[in-house]
Coordinates of C-alpha atoms and ligand atoms in Angstrom, one line a residue:
X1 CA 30.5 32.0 -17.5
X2 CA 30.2 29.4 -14.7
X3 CA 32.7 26.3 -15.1
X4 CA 32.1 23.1 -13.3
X5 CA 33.9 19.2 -14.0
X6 CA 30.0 17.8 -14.2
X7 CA 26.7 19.7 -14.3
X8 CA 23.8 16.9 -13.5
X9 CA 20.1 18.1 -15.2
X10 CA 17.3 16.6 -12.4
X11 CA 17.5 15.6 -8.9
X12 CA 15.2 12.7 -9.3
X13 CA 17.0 9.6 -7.9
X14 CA 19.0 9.1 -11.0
X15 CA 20.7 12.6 -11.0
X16 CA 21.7 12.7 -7.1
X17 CA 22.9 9.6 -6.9
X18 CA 25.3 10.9 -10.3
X19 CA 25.8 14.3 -8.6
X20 CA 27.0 12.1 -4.9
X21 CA 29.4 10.0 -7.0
X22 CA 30.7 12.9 -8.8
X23 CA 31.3 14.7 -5.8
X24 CA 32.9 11.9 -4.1
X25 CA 35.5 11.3 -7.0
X26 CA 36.4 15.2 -5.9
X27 CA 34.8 16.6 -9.0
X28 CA 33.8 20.3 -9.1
X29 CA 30.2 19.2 -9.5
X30 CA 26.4 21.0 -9.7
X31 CA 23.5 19.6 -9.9
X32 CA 19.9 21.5 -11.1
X33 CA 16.3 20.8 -10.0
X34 CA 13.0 22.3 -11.7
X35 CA 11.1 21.4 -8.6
X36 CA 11.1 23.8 -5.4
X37 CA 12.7 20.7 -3.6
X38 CA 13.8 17.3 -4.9
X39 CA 10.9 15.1 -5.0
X40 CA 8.3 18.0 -4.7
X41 CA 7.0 15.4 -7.7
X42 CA 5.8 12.8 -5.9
X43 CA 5.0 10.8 -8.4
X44 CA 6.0 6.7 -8.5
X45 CA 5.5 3.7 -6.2
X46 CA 8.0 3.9 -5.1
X47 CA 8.9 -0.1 -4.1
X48 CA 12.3 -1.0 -3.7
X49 CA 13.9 -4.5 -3.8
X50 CA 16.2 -6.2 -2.2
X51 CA 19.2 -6.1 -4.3
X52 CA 18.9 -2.1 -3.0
X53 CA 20.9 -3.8 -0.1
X54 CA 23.9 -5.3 -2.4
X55 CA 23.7 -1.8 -4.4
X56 CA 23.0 1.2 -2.4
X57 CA 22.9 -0.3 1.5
X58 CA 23.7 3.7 2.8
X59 CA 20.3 4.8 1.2
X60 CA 18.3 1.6 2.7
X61 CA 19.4 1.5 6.1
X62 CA 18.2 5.2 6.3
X63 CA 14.3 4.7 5.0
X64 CA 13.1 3.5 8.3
X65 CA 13.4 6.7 9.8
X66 CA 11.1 8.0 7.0
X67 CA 7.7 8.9 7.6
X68 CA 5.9 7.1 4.3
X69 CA 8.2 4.1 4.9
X70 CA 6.6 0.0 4.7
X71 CA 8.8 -2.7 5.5
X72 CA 8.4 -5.4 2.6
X73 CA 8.8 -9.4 2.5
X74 CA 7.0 -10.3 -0.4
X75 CA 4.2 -9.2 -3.3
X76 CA 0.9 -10.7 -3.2
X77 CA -0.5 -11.5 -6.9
X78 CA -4.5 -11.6 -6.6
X79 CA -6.0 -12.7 -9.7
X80 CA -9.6 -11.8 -10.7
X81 CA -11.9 -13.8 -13.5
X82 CA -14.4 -12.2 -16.0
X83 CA -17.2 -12.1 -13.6
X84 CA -14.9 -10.4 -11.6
X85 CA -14.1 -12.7 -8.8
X86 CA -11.2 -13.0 -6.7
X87 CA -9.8 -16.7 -7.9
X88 CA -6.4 -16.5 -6.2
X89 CA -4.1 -14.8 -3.7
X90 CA -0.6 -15.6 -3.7
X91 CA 2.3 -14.7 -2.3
X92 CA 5.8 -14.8 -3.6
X93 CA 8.5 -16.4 -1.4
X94 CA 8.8 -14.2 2.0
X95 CA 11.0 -15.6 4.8
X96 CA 13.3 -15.6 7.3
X97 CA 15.7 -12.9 6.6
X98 CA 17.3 -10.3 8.1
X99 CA 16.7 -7.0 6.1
X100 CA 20.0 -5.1 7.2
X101 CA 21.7 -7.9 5.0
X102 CA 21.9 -8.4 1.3
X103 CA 21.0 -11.5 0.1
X104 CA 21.0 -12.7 -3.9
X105 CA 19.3 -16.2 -2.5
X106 CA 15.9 -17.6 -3.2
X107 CA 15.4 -19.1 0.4
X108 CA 16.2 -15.8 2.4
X109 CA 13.3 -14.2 0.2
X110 CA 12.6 -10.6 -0.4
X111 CA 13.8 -7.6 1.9
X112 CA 12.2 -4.6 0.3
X113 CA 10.9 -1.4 1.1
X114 CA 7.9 1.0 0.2
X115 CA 8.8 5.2 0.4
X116 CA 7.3 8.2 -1.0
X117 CA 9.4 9.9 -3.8
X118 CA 8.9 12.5 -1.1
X119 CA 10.7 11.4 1.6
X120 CA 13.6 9.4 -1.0
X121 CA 14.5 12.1 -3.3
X122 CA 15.5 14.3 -1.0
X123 CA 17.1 11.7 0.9
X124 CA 19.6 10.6 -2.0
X125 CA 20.0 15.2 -2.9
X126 CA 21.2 15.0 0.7
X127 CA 23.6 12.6 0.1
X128 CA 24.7 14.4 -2.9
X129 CA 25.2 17.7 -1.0
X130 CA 27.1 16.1 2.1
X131 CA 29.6 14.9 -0.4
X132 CA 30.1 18.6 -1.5
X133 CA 27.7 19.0 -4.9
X134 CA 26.1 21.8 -4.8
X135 CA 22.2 21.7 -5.7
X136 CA 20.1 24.4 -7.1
X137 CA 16.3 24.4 -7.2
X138 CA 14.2 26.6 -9.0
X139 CA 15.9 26.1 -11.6
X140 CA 15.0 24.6 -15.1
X141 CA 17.8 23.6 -17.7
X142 CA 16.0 24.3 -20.9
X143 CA 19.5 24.3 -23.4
X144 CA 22.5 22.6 -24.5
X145 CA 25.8 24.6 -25.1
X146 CA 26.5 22.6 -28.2
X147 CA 30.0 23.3 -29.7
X148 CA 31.4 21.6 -33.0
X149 CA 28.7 18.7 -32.1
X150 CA 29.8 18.1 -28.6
X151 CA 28.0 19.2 -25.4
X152 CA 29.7 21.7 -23.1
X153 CA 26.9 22.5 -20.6
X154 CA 23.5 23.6 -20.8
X155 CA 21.7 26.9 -20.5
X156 CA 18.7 27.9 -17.9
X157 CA 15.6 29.1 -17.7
X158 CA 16.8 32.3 -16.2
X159 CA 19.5 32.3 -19.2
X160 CA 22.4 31.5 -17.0
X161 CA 25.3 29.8 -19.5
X162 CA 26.9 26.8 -17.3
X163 CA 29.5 25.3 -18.6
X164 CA 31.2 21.8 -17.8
X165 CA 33.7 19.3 -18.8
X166 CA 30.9 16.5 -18.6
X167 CA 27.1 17.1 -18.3
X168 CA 25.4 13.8 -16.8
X169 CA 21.1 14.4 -18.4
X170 CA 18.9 12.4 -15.5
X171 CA 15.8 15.0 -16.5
X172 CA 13.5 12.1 -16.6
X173 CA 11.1 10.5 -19.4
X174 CA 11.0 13.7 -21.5
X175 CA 14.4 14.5 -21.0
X176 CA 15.2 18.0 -22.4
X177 CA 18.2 17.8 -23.1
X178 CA 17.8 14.3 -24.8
X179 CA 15.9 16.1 -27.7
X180 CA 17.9 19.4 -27.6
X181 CA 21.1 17.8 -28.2
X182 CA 19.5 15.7 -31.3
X183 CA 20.1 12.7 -29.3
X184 CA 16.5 10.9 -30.6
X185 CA 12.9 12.5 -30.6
X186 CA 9.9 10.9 -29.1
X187 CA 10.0 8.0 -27.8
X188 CA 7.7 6.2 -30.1
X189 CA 5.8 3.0 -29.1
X190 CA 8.2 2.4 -26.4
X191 CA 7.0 4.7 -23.9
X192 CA 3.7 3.8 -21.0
X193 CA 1.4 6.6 -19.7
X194 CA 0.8 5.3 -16.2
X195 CA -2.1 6.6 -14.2
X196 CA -2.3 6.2 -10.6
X197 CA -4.5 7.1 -7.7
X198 CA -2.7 8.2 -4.0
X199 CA -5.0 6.6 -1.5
X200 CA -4.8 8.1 2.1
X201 CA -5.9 5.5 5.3
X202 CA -6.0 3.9 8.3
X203 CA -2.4 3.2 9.5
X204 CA -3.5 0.2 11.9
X205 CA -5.8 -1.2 9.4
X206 CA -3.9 -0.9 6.6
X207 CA -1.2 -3.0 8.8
X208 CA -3.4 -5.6 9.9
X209 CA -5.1 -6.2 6.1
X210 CA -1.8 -5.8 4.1
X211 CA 1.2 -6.7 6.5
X212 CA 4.9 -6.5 4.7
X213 CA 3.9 -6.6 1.0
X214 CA 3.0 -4.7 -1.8
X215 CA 0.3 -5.8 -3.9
X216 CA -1.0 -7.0 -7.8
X217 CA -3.9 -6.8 -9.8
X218 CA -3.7 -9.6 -12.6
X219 CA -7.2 -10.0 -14.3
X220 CA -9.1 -9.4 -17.7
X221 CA -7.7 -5.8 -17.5
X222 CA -4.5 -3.9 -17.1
X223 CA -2.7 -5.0 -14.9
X224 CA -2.4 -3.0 -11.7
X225 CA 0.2 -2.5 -8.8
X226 CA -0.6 -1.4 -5.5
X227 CA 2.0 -0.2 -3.5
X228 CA 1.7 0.4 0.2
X229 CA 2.9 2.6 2.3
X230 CA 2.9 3.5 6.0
X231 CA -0.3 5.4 6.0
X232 CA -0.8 5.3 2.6
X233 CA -1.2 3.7 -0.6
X234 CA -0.9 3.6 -4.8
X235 CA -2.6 1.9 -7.0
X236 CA -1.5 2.2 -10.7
X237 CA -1.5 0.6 -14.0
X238 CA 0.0 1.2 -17.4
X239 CA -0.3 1.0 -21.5
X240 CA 1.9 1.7 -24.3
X241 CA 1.6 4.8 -26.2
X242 CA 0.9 3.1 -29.5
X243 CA -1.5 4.7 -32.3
X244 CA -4.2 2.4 -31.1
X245 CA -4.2 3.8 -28.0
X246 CA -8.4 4.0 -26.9
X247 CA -8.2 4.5 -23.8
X248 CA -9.1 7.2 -21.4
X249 CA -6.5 7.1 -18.4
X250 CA -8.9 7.2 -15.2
X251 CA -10.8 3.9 -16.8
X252 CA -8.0 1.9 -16.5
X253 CA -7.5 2.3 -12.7
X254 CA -11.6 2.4 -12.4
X255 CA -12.2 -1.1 -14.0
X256 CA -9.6 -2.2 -10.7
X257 CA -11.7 -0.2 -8.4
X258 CA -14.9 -1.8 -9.3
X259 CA -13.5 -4.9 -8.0
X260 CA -15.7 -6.3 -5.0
X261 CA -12.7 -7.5 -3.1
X262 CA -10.8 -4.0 -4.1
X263 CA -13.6 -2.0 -2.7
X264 CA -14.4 -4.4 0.7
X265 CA -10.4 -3.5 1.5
X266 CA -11.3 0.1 0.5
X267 CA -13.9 0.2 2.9
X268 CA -12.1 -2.1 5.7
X269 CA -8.6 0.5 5.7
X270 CA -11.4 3.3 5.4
X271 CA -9.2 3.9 2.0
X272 CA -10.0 8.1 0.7
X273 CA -8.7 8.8 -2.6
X274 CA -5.9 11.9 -2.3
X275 CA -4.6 12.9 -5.4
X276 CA -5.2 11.4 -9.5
X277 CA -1.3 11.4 -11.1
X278 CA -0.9 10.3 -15.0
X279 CA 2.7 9.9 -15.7
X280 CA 4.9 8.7 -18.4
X281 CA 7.7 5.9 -18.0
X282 CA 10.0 4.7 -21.2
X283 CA 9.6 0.6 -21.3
X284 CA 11.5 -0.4 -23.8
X285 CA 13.0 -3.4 -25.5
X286 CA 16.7 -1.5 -25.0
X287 CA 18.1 1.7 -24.1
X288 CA 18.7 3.4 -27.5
X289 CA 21.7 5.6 -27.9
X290 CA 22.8 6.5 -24.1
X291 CA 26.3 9.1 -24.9
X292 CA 26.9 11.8 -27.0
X293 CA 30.1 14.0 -27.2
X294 CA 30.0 16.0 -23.6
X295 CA 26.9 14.2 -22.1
X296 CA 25.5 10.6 -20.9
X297 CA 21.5 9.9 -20.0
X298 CA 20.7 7.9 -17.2
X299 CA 17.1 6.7 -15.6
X300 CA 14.1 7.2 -17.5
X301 CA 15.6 10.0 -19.9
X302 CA 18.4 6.5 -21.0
X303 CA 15.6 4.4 -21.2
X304 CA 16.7 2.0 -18.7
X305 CA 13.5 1.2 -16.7
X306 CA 13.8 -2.8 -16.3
X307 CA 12.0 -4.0 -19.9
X308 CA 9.9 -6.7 -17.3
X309 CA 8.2 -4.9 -14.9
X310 CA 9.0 -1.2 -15.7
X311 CA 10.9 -0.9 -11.9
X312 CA 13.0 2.0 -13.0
X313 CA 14.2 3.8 -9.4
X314 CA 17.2 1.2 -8.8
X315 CA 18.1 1.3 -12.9
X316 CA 18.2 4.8 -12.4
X317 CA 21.1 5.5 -9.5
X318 CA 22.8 2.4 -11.1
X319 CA 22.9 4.2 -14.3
X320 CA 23.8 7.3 -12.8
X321 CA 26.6 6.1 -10.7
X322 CA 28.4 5.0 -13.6
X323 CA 28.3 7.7 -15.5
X324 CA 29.6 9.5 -13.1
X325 CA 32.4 6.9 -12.9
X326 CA 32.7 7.5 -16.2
X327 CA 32.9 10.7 -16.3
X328 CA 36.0 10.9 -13.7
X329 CA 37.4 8.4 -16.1
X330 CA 37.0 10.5 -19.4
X331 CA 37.9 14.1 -17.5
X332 CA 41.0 12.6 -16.3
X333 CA 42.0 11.3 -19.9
X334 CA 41.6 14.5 -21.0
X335 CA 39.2 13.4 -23.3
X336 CA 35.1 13.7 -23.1
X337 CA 34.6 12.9 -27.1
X338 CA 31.8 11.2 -28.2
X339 CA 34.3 8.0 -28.6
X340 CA 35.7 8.3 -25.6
X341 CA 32.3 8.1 -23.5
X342 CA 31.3 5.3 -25.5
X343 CA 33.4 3.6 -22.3
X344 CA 29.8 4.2 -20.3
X345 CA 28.0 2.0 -22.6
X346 CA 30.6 -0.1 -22.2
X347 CA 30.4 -0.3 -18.8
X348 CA 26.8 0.0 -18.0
X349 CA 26.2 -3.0 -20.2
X350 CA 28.9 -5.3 -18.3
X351 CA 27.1 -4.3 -14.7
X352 CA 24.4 -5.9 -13.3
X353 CA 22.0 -3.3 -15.1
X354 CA 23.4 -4.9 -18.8
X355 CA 22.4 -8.1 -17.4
X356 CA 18.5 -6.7 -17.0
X357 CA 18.5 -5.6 -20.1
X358 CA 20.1 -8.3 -22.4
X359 CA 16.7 -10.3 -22.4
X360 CA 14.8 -6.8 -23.4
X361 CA 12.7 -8.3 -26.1
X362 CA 11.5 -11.3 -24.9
X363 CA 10.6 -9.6 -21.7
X364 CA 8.8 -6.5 -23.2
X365 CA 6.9 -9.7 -25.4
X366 CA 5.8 -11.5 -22.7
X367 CA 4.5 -8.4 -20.5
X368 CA 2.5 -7.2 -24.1
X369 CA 0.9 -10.5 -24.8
X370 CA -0.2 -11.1 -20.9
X371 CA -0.7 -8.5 -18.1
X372 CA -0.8 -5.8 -20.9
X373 CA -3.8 -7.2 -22.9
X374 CA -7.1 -8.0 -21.0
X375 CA -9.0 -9.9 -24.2
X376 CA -5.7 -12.3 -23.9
X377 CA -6.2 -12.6 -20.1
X378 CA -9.8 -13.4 -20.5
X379 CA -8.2 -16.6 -21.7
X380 CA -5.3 -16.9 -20.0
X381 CA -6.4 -16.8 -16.6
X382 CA -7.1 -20.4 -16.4
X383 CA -3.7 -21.1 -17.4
X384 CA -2.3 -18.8 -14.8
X385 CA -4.6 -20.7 -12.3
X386 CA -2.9 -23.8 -12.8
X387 CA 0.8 -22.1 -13.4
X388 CA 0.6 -20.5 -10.0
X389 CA 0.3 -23.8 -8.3
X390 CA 4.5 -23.8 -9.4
X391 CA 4.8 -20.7 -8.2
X392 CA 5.5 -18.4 -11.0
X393 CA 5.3 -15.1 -9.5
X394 CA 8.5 -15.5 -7.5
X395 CA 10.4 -15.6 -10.8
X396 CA 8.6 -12.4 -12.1
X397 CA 8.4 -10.2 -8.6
X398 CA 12.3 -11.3 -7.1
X399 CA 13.6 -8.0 -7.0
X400 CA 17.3 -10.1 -5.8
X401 CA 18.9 -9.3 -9.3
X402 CA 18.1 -8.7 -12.9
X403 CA 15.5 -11.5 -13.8
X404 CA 17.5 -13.9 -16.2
X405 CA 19.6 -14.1 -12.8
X406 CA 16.7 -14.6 -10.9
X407 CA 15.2 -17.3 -13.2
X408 CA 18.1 -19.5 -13.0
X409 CA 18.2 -19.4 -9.5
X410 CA 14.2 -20.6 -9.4
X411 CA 15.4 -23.4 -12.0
X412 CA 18.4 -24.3 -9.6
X413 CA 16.1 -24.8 -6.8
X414 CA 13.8 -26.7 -9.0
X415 CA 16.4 -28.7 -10.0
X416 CA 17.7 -29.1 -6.6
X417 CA 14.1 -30.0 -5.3
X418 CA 14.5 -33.3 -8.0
X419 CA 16.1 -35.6 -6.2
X420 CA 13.9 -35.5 -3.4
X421 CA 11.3 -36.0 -5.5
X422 CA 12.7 -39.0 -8.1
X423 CA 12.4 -42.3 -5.4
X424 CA 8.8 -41.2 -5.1
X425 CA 8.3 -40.6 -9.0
X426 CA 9.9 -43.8 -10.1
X427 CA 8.2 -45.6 -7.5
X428 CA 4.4 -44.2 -7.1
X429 CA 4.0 -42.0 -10.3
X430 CA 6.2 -43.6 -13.2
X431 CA 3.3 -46.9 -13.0
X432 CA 0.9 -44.6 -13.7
X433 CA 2.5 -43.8 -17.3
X434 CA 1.1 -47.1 -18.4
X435 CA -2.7 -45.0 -18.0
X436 CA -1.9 -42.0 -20.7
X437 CA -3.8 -42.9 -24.1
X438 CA -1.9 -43.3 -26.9
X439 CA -3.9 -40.6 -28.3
X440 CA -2.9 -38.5 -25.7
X441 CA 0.7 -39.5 -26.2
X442 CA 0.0 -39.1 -30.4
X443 CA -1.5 -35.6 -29.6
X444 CA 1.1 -34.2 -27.7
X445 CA 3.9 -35.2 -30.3
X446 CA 1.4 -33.7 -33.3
X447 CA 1.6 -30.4 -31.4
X448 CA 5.8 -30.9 -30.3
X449 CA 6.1 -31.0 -34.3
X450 CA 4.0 -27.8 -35.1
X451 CA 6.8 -25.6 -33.6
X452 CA 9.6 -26.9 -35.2
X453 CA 9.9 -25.2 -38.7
X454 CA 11.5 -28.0 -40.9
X455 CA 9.2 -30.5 -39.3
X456 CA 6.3 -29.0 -40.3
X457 CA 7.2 -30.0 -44.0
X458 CA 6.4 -33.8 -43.4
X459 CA 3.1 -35.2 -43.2
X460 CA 1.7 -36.3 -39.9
X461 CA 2.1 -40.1 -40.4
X462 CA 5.4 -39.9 -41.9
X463 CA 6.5 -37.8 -38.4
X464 CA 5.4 -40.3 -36.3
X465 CA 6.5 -43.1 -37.4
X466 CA 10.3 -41.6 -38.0
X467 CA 9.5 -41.0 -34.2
X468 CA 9.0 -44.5 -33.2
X469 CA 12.1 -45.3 -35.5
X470 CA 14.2 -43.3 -33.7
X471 CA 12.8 -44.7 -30.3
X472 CA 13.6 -48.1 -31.6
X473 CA 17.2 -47.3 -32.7
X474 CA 17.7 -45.0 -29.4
X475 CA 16.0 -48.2 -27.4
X476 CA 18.6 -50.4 -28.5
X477 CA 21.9 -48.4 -28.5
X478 CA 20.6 -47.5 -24.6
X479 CA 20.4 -50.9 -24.4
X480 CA 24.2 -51.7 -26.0
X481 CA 25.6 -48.6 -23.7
X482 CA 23.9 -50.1 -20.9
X483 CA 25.7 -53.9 -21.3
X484 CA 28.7 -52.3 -22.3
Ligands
FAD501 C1 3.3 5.9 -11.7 C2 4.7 5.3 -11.6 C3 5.0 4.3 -10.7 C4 6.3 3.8 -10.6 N1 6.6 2.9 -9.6 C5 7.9 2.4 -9.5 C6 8.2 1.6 -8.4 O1 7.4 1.2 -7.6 N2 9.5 1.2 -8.3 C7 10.5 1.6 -9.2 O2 11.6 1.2 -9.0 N3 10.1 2.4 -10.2 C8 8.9 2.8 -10.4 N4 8.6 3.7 -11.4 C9 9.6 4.1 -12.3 C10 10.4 5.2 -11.7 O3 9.6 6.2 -11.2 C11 11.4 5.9 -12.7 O4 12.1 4.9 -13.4 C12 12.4 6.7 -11.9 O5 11.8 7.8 -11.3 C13 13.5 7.3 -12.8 O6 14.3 8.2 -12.1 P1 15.1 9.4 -12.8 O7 15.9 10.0 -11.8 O8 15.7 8.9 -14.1 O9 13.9 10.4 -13.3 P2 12.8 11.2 -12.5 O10 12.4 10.4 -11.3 O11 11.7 11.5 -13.5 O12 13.5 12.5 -12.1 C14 13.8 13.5 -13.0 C15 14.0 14.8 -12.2 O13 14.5 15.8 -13.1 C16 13.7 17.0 -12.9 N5 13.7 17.7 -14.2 C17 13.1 17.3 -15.3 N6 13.4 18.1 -16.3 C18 14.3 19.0 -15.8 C19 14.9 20.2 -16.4 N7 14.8 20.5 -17.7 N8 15.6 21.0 -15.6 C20 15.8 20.7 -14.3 N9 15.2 19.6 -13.7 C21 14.4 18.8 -14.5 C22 12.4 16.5 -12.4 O14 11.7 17.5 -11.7 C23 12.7 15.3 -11.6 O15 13.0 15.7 -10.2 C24 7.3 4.2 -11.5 C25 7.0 5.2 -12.5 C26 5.7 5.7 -12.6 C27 5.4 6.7 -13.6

């Protein structure tokens, strides 16, 4: 039987960039592909962001020499009404940057890229390969060696028994080898099925209409994405796999296309659809169990796709690159137990891809109760209206860091933006203050006191005239602390 320090299962993005780390650390290290060639499967956006230059800058600064490649500054959000009108186009911030540099910072904006999974994947096997991992195609892991309830390889296709101190899973959403080792079953509600149309067009057209950026779709439907490429572009959109699913895939991309303003760019890039893809990606509140005895999951098989906008291509070299840290780590110990690879739990959630994931939840919440359900959108559309004149979208679309990250860097520049603002406030808007109604004022408190629990309790009166106790008593001890 074969015997390797780390057998990798998938040559997607999150299993090469496990199998080149692996090598690097001089492990003995294989790594198997289904496909013919990595990224035969041509099947996401894919669009990277900038933190791609703070993670993996050896992987960037090669994608311009790729055919599919699209230089990107920024997203551009267009949001459509119920009568189907375009009612806005907005960019997120987009600046003055130079691309060969990583920057976290608001003001140097994004510094992105668009790529086939064509052209990437076998970029990133390459890289895997140069740093002595060996790569077979043709070749599907269908098997676990399972011994007293710890993984010691897996078995093929062809029936070939590997065997390996560590073996890293990075098969993708359906992960074999998740469900053979008893790690979880389905995925449950968690999982989207994402269809999405390959558009083939005119390269100078596309480059005068589009520029640098990829595109949204927000509107009284699913939302949409539409990434561009050199030649080329994607447009996509996604649903949970809930029992209420009533759907039929094609009709959520179709309601986009119907779009007057989708189908004038159509016709003005001389767009011709290519090829119809329907693909599943786990977006989930957290990544459930991620280690077993013998074996780690990383990318989509883990679960790790960012729980705010399902980007799952940088979450899935990140994941893989520590466990194959990880695995050094264990096989130099001596010890691959279950309880000693708990260590890549550890260690994935102290990394920046922890951070994406510790707001899980309230992330997955907000994208189900907005882009996710067109009857809310019918309403909320207005509200985004207004919202976007504070420029909302940058927080959502900063691909700089993990988006709690992001957000307090959009509040810090809010903040910082305050005191240029306050002489003109105190002087030219604070007199208007004396022109809100007391109604107005009476209203918004009645509503402040809906959403706090114990409040509720006391009648509306009662509330409001603690209120102007308290504004009294407040009033004068400012007043005291102000003589003082
Ligand atoms: C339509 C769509 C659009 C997307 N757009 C974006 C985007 O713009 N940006 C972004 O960051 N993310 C995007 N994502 C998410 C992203 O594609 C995934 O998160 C990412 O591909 C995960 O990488 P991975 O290596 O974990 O898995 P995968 O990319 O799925 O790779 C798994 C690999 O394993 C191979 N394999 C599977 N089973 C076996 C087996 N049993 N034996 C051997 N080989 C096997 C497969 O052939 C494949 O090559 C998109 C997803 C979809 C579905």
């Amino acid at each position: 039987m074969e015997s390797w320090d780390v057998v990798v299962v998938g040559a997607g993005p999150g299993g090469s960039y496990a199998a080149k780390t692996a090598a690097e650390l001089g492990l003995k290290t294989l790594f198997l592909e289904r496909g013919r060639y990595a990224g035969e499967k041509n099947s996401s956006g894919a669009g990277l962001g900038t933190r791609w230059w703070r993670d993996f800058p050896e992987i960037m600064g090669k994608l311009p020499y790729l055919s599919s490649y699209r230089r990107i500054d920024m997203i551009v959000i267009k949001v459509v009404d119920e009568e189907n009108r375009l009612r806005l186009v907005q960019g997120t911030t987009g600046s003055d940057r130079d691309g060969s540099r990583w920057s976290g910072s608001l003001d140097k904006g994004m510094a992105g890229a668009s790529i086939y999974r064509s052209d990437l994947d076998p970029l990133i096997a390459d890289l895997a390969v140069s740093a002595g991992a060996e790569l077979r195609t043709s070749t599907l892991a269908c098997d676990v060696i399972m011994e007293k309830g710890t993984v010691r390889g897996v078995v093929t296709e062809k029936g070939e028994r590997l065997r390996a101190e560590v073996v890293i899973a990075a098969d993708g959403a359906m992960s074999t080898l998740a469900r053979r080792s008893g790690m979880r079953g389905r995925w449950g509600g968690g999982c989207t099925l994402v269809p999405q149309i390959d558009f083939v067009c005119d390269e100078d057209k596309l480059d005068a209409v589009v520029g640098n950026a990829e595109w949204c779709w927000f509107g009284p439907f699913n939302g949409a994405y539409q990434v561009n490429f050199r030649e080329s572009f994607h447009l996509g959109a996604g649903k949970w796999l809930r029992p209420d699913w009533d759907t039929r895939p094609p009709d959520m991309l179709r309601r986009v296309m119907e779009i007057p303003a989708f189908q004038k760019f159509c016709k003005v890039v001389e767009a011709r659809p290519r090829e119809y893809q329907a693909h599943l990606l786990p977006w989930l509140k957290k990544p459930p169990r991620t280690y077993t005895g013998g074996m780690m999951l990383v990318g989509d098989a883990g679960g790790f796709p960012c729980p705010l906008d399902g980007e799952g291509i940088w979450h899935a070299c990140m994941s893989g690159k520590i466990a194959a840290e990880t695995a050094a780590w264990a096989i130099s110990r001596g010890d691959v137990s279950e309880k000693a690879l708990a260590e890549y739990e550890r260690r994935w959630k102290a990394s920046p891809l922890g951070l994406e994931h510790s707001f899980g939840p309230e992330f997955v919440e907000i994208w189900d109760h907005s882009i996710f359900d067109p009857e809310l959108m019918k309403r909320l559309i207005q509200l985004i209206l207004e919202l976007s004149e504070i420029h909302p979208f940058s927080v959502l679309f900063d691909w700089s860091d993990d988006h709690v990250s992001c957000l307090n860097r959009h509040l810090e520049h809010l903040f910082d933006l305050v005191p240029e603002f306050s002489e003109f406030g105190e002087r030219y808007i604070k007199p208007l203050g004396a022109a809100v109604s007391p109604q107005v004022v009476k209203k918004a408190l009645l509503q402040a006191k809906g959403k706090l629990p114990l409040l509720r309790l006391l009648p509306d009166q009662t509330y409001l005239r603690a209120l102007e106790l308290l504004n009294r008593r407040l009033g004068s001890r400012l007043k005291e602390a102000a003589g003082r």
